[in-house]
Short mmCIF file of C-alpha atoms in Angstrom, two decimals:
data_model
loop_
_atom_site.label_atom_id
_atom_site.label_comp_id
_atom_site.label_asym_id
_atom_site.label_seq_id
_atom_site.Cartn_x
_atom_site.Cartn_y
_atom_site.Cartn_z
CA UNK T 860 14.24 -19.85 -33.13
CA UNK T 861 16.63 -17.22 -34.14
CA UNK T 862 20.07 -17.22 -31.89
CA UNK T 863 22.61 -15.43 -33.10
CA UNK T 864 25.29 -16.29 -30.66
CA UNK T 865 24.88 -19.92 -31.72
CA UNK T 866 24.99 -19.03 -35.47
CA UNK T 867 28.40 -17.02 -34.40
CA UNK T 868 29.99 -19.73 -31.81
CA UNK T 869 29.25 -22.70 -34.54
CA UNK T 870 31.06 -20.43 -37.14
CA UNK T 871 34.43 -22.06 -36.74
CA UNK T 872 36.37 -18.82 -38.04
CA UNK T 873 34.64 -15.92 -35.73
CA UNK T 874 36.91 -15.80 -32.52
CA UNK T 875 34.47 -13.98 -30.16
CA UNK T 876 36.18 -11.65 -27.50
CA UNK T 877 33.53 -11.07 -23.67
CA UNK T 878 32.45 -7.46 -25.10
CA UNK T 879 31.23 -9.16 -28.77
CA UNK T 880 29.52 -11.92 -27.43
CA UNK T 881 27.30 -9.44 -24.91
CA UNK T 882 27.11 -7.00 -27.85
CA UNK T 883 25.87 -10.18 -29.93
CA UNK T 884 23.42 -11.29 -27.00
CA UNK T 885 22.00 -7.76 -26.52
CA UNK T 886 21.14 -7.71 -30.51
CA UNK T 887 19.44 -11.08 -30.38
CA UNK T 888 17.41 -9.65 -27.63
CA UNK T 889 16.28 -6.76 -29.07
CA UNK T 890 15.36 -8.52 -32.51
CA UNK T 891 12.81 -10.78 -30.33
CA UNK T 892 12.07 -7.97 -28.21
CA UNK T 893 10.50 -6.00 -31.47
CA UNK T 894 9.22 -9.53 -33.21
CA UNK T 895 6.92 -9.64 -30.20
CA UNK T 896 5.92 -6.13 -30.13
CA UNK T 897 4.79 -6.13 -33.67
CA UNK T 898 3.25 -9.23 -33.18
CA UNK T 899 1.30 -7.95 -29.99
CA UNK T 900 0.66 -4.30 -31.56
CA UNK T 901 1.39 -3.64 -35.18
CA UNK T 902 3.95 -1.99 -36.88
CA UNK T 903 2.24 1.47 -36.46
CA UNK T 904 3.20 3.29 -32.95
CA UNK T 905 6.15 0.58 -32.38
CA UNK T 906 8.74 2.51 -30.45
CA UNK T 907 12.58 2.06 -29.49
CA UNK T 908 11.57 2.75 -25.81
CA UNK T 909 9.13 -0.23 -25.54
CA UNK T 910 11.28 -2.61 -27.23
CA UNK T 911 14.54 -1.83 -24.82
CA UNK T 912 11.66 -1.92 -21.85
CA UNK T 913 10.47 -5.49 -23.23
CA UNK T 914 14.15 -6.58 -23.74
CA UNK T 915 15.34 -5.08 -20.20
CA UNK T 916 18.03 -2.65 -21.49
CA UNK T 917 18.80 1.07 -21.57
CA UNK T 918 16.49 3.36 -24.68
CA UNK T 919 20.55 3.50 -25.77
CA UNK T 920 21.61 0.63 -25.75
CA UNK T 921 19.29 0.05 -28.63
CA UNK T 922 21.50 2.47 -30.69
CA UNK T 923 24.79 0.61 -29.95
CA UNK T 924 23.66 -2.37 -32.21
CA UNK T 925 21.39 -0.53 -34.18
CA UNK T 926 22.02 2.71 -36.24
CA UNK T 927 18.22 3.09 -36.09
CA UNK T 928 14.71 1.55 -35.61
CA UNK T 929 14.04 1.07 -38.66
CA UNK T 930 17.51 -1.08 -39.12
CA UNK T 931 16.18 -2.99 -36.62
CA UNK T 932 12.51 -3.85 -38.42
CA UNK T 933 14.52 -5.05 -40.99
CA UNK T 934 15.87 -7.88 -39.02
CA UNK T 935 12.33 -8.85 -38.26
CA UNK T 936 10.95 -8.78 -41.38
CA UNK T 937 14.04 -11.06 -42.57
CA UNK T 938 12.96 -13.85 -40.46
CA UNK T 939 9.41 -13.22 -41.36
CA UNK T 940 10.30 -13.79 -44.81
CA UNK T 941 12.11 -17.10 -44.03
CA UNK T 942 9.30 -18.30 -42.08
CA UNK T 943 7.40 -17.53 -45.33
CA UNK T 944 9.24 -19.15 -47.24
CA UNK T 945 9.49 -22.09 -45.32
CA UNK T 946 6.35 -22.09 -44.54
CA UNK T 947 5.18 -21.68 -48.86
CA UNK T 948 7.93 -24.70 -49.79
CA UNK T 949 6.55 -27.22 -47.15
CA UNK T 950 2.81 -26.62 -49.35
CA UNK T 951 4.18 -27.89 -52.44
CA UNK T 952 3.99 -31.74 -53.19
CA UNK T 953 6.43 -33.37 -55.37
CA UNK T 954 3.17 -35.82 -56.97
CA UNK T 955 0.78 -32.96 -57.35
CA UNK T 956 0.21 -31.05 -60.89
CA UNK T 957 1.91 -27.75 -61.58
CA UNK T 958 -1.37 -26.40 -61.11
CA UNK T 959 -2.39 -28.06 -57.77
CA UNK T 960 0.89 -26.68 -56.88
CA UNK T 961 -0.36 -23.08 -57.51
CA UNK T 962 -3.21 -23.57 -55.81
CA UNK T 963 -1.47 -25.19 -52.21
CA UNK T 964 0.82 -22.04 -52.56
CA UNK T 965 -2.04 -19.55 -53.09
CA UNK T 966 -3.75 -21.20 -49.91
CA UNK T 967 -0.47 -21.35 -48.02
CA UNK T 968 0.06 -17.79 -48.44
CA UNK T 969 -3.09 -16.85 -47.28
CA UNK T 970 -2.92 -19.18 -44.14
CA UNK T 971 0.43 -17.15 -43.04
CA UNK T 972 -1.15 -13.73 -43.45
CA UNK T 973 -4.17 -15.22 -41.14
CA UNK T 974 -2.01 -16.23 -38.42
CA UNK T 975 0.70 -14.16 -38.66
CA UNK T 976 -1.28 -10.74 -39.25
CA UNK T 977 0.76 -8.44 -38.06
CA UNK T 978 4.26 -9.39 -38.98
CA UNK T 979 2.97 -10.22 -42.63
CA UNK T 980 1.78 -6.15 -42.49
CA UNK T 981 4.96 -5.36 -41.32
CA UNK T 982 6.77 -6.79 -44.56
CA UNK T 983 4.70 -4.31 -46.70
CA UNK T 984 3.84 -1.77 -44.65
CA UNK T 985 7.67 -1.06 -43.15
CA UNK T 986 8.79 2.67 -44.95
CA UNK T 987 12.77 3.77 -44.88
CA UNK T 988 12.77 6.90 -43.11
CA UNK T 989 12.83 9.88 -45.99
CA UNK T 990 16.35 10.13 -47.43
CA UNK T 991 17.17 6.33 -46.54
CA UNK T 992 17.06 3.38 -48.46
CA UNK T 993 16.68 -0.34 -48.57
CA UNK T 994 19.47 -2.17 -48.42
CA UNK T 995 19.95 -4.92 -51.18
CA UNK T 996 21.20 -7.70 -49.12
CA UNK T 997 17.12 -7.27 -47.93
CA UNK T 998 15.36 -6.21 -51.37
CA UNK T 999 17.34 -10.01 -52.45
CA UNK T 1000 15.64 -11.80 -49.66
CA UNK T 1001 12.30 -10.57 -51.27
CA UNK T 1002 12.73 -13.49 -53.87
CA UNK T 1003 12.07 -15.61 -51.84
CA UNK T 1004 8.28 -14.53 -52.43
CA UNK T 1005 8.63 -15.86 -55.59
CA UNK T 1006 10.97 -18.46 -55.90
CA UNK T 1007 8.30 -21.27 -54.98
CA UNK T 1008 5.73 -20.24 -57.83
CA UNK T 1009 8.28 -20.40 -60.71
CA UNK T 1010 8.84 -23.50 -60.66
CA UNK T 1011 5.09 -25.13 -61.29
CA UNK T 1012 4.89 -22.26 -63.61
CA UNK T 1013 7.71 -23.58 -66.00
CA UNK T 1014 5.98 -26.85 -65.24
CA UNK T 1015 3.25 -25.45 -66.76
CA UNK T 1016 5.10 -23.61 -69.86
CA UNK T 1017 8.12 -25.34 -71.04
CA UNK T 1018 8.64 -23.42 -73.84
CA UNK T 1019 8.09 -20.22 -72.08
CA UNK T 1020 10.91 -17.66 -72.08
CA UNK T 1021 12.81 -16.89 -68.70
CA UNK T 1022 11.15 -13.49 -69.05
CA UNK T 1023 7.49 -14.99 -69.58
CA UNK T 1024 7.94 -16.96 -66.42
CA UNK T 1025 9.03 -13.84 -64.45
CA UNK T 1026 6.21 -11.87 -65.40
CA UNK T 1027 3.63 -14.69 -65.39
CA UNK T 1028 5.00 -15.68 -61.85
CA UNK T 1029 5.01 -11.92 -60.54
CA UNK T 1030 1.75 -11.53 -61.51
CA UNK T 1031 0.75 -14.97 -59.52
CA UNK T 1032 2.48 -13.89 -56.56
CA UNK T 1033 0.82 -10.04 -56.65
CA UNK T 1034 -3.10 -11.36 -57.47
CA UNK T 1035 -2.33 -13.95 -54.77
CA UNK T 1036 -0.99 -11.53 -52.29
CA UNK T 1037 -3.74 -8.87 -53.34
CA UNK T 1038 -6.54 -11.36 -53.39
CA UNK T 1039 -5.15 -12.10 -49.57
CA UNK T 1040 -4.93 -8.39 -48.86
CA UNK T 1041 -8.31 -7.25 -50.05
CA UNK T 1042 -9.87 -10.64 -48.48
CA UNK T 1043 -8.72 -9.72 -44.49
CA UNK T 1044 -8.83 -6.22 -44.90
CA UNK T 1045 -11.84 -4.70 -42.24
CA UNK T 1046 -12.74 -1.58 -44.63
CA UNK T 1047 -13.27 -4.00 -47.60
CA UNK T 1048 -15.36 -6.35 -45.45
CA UNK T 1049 -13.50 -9.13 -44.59
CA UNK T 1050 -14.44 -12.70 -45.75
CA UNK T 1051 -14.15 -15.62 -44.09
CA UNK T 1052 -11.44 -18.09 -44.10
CA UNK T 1053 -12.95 -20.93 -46.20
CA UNK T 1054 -14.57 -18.37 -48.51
CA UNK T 1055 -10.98 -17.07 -49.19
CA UNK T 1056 -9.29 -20.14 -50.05
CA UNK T 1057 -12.38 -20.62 -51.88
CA UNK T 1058 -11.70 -17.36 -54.13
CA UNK T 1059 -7.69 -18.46 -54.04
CA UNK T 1060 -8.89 -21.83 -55.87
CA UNK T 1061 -11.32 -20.55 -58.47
CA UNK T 1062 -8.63 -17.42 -59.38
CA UNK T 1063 -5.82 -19.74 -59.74
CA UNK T 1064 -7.48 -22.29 -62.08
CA UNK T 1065 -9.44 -19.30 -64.26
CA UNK T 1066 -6.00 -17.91 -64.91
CA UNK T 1067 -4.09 -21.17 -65.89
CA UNK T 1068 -7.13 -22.14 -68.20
CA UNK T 1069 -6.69 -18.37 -69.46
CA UNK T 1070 -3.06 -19.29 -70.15
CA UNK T 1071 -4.08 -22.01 -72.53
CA UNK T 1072 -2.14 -24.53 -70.36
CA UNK T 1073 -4.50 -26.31 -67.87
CA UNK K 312 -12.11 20.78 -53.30
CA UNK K 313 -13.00 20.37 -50.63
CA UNK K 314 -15.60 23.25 -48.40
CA UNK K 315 -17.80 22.50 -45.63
CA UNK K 316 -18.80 25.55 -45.33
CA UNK K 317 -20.19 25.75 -48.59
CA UNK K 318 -21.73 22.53 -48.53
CA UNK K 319 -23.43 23.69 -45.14
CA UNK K 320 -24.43 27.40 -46.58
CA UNK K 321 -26.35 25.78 -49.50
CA UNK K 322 -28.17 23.33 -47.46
CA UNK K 323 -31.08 25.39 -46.93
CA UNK K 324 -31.95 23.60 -43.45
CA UNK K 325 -29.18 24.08 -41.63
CA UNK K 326 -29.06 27.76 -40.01
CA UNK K 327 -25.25 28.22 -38.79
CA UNK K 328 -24.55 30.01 -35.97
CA UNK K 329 -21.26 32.31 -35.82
CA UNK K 330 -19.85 29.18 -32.97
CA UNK K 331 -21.09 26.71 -35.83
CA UNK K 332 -19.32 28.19 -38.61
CA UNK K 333 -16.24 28.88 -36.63
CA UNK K 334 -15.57 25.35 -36.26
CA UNK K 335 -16.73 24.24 -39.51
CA UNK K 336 -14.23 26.38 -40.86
CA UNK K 337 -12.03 24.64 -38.49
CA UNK K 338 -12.59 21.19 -39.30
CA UNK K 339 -12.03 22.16 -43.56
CA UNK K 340 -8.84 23.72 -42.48
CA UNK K 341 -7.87 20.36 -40.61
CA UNK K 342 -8.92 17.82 -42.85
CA UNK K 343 -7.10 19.48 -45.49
CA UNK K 344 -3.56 19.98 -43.38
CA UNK K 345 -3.87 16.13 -42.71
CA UNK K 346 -4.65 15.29 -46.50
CA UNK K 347 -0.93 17.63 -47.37
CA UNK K 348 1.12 16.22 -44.25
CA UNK K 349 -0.20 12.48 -45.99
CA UNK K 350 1.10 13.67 -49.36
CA UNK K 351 3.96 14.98 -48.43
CA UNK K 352 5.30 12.64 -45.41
CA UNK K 353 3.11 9.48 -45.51
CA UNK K 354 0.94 7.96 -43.01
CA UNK K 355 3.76 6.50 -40.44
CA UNK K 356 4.80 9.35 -38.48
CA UNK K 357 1.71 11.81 -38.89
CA UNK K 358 1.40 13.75 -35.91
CA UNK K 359 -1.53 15.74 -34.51
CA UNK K 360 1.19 18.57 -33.79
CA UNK K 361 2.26 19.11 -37.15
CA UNK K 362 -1.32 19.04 -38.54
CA UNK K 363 -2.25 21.68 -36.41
CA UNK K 364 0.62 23.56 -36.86
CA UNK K 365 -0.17 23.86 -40.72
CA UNK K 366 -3.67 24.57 -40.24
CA UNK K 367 -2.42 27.47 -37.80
CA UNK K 368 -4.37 26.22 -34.75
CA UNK K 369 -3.54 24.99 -31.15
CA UNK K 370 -3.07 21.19 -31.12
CA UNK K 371 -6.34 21.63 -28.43
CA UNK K 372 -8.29 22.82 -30.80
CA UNK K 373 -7.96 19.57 -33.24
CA UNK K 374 -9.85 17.88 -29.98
CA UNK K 375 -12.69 20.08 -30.27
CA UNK K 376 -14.23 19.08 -33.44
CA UNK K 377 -12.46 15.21 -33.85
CA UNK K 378 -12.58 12.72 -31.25
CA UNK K 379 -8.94 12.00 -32.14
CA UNK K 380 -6.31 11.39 -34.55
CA UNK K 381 -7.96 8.45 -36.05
CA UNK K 382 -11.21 10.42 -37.16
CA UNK K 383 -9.07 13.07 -38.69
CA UNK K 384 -7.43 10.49 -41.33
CA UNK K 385 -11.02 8.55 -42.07
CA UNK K 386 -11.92 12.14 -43.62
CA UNK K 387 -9.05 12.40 -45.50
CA UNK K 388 -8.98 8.30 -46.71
CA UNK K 389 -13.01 9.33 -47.50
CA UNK K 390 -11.97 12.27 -50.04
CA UNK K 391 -9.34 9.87 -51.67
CA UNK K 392 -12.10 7.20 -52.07
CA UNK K 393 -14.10 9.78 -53.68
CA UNK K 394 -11.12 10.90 -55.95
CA UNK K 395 -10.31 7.62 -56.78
CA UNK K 396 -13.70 6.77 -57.98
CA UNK K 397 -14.31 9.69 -59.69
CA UNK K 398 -11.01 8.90 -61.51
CA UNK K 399 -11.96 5.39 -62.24
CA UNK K 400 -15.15 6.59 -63.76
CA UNK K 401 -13.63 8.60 -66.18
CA UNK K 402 -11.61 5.84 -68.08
CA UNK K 403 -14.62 3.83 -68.88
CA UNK K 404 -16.11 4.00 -72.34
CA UNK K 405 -19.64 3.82 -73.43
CA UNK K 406 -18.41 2.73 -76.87
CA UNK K 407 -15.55 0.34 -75.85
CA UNK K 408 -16.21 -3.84 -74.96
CA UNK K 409 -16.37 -4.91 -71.03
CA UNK K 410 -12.57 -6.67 -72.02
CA UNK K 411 -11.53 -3.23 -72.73
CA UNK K 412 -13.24 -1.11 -69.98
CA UNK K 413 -11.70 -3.63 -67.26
CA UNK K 414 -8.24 -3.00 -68.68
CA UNK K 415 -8.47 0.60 -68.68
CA UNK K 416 -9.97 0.39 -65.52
CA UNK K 417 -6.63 -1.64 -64.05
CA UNK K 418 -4.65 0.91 -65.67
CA UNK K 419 -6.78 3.85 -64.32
CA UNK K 420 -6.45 2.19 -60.73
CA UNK K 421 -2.30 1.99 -61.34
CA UNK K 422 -2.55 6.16 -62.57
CA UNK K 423 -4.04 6.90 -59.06
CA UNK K 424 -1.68 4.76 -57.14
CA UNK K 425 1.55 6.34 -59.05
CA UNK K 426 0.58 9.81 -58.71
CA UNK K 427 -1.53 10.04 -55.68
CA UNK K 428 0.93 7.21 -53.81
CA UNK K 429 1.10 8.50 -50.42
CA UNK K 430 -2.57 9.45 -50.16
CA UNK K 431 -3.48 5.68 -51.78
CA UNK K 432 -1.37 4.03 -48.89
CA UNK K 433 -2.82 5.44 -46.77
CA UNK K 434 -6.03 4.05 -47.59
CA UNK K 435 -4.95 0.79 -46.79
CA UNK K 436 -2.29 1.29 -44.77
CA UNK K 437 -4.18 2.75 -41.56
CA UNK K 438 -5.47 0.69 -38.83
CA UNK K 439 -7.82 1.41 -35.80
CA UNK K 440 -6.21 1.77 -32.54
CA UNK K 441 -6.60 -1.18 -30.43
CA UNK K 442 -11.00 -1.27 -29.35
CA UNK K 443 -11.58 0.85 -31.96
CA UNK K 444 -13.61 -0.45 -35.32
CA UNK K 445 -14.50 1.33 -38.34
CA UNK K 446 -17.31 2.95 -38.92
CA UNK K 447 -19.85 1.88 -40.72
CA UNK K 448 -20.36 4.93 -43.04
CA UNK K 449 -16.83 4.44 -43.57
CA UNK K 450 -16.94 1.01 -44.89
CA UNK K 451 -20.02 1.58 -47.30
CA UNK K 452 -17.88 4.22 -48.96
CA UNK K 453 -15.05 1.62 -49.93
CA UNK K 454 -17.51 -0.23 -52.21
CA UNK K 455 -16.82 2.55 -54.78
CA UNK K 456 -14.02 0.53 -55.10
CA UNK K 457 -15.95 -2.09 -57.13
CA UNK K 458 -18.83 -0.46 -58.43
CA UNK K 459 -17.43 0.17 -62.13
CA UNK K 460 -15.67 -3.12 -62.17
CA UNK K 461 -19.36 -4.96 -61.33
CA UNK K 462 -20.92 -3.41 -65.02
CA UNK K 463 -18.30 -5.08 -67.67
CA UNK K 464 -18.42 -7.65 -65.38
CA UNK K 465 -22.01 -8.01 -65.96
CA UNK K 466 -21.73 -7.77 -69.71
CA UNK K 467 -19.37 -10.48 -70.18
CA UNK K 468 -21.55 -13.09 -67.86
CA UNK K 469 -25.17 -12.11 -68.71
CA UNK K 470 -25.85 -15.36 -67.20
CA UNK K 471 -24.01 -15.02 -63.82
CA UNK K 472 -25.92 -14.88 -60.55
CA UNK K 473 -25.30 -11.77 -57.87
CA UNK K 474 -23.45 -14.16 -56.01
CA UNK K 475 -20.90 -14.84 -59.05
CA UNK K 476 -20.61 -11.14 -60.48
CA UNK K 477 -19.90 -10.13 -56.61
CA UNK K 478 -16.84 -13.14 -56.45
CA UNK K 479 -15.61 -11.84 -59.87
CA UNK K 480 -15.85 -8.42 -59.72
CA UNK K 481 -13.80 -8.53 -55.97
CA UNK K 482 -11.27 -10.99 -57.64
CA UNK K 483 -10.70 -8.37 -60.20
CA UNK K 484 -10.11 -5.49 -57.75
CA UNK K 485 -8.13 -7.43 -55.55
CA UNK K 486 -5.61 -8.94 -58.55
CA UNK K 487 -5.11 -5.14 -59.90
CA UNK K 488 -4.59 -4.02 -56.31
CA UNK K 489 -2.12 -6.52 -55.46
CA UNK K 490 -0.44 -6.24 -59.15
CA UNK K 491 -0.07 -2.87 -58.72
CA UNK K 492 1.15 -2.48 -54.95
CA UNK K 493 3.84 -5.58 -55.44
CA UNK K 494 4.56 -3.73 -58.97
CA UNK K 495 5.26 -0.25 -57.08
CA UNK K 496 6.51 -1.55 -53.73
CA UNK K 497 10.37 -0.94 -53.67
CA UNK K 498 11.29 -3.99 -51.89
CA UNK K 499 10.18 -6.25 -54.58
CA UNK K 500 11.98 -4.48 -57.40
CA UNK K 501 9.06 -1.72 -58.50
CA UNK K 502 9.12 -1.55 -62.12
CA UNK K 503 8.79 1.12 -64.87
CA UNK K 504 4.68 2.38 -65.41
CA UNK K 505 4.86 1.13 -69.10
CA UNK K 506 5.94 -2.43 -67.86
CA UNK K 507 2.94 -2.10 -65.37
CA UNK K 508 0.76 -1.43 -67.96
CA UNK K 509 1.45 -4.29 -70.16
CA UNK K 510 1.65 -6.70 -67.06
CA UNK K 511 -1.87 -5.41 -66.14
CA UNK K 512 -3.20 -5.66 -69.67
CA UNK K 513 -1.84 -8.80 -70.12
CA UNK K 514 -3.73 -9.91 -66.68
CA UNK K 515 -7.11 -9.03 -67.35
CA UNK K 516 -6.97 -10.44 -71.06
CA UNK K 517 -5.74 -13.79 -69.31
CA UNK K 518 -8.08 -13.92 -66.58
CA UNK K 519 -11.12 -12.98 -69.11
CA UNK K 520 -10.08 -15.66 -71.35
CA UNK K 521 -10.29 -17.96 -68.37
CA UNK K 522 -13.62 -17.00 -67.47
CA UNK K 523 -14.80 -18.18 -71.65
CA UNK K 524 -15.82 -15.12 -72.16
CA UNK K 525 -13.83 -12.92 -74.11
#
């Protein structure tokens, strides 16, 4: 699913020398290695020295590829996001109304967080260590989030401005995500599946009707 | 804020004994080291050692009067619930319509969340370990969450069963919780409180209008 050697070999201009190919091996390893642990156990408590056990490599060898953990959370929450992503494009239909289109995304969101719990946690619940700070090439891969939603939305509003879309599309994505939050979290007594999509629905259509545009 | 003690001393009932009071004292001294190390470091990372290294104990003695780490933080996510609703109660007015009192509610619930941020992640941020669940008394507490949302709520749909006031009311909570934590959340370009505000505002009034009932 994710092989950085291949990416590197098919890249016709990267000449790859024995010790950058094992060094590129050992990083693709590790980035699996800590996909599965937070899959199998959460983001909370996931540390270097079961990842390198899971992977089969030295605590430092982590720390040759990696300046830190947290660097390498990052590179799973990356490929969480493109799974998203993927995952929220493949919902929309190209003969379905702007606002059917809202809906499937709503829905499609909320299917991803079911079966992909833990890694969608990880996405919001991953902290930079005090001091430290996102790095933008990751804070632009974010937009992904919302690129899907704007475009029923302008489908919706032609004569909106781009700023009206941004907002109106922000504030899709956040009630969706929220809505999805609130809906599997234990404390706030969890609904069930059908119940949520249920909510999704009736949320999305009450606020397109509210925008005068149904 | 926050005494046990006191709250034991005036419940006429309960005689203390010196062991009793000892480890009441204890526990208040505890609770309110984990509630400072939350503030001031977060959730990820909290460590029994450090708790009990502020509350000038041995880290033994934490095991005496909490079964472990776990029980520790569901006191201190307990007194933010109670702060929280205490502070959500405050910003509704008698004189003011249910539109109104659900917008200054949202905005209320953003307040807490900016400046209380560490202790409000941490509320939904912490999970069980593994075979643990939540306790029950726990859970009840959380539905101080909705409780002033449910009354405008009412007002606006005089008509509405339980069934639909419950399904609103939780669709409300869950929008301004997600607005708000995608609004604040760095990753996803947090933006300015005034911004917030209007997006929140702008939310409710939507969503109300939806409903036709505003």
């Amino acid at each position: 699913m994710f092989n950085l050697i291949w990416i590197l070999y098919m890249n016709q201009k990267v000449k790859l020398g024995k010790r950058e190919l094992k060094r590129a091996a050992l990083k693709d390893k590790l980035i699996n290695s800590a996909l599965n642990r937070i899959n199998e156990h959460m983001l909370l408590g996931l540390r270097a020295r079961d990842i390198t056990a899971e992977a089969g490599c030295s605590l430092g060898a982590l720390y040759t590829v990696f300046d830190d953990l947290d660097a390498l959370i990052l590179q799973v929450n990356s490929i969480t996001l493109q799974q998203l992503g993927d995952h929220l494009a493949a919902s929309v239909k190209n003969d379905a109304t702007p606002t059917q289109n809202l809906v499937a995304l709503a829905k499609a969101y909320a299917t991803f967080a079911w079966d992909n719990f833990n890694q969608w946690s990880a996405l919001f619940e991953h902290r930079m260590p005090k001091g430290g700070s996102v790095p933008d090439w990751h804070i632009q891969e974010h937009s992904i989030l919302f690129e899907n939603i704007s475009r029923p939305v302008i489908s919706l509003m032609p004569k909106a401005s781009a700023q009206e879309v941004t907002t109106i599309t922000r504030t899709l994505f956040a009630s969706t995500h929220g809505i999805v939050s609130v809906g599997i979290h234990e404390r706030l007594a969890s609904i069930p599946r059908d119940e949520l999509d249920a909510q999704l629905e009736h949320f999305v259509r009450t606020f397109v009707k509210g925008l005068g545009c149904n």
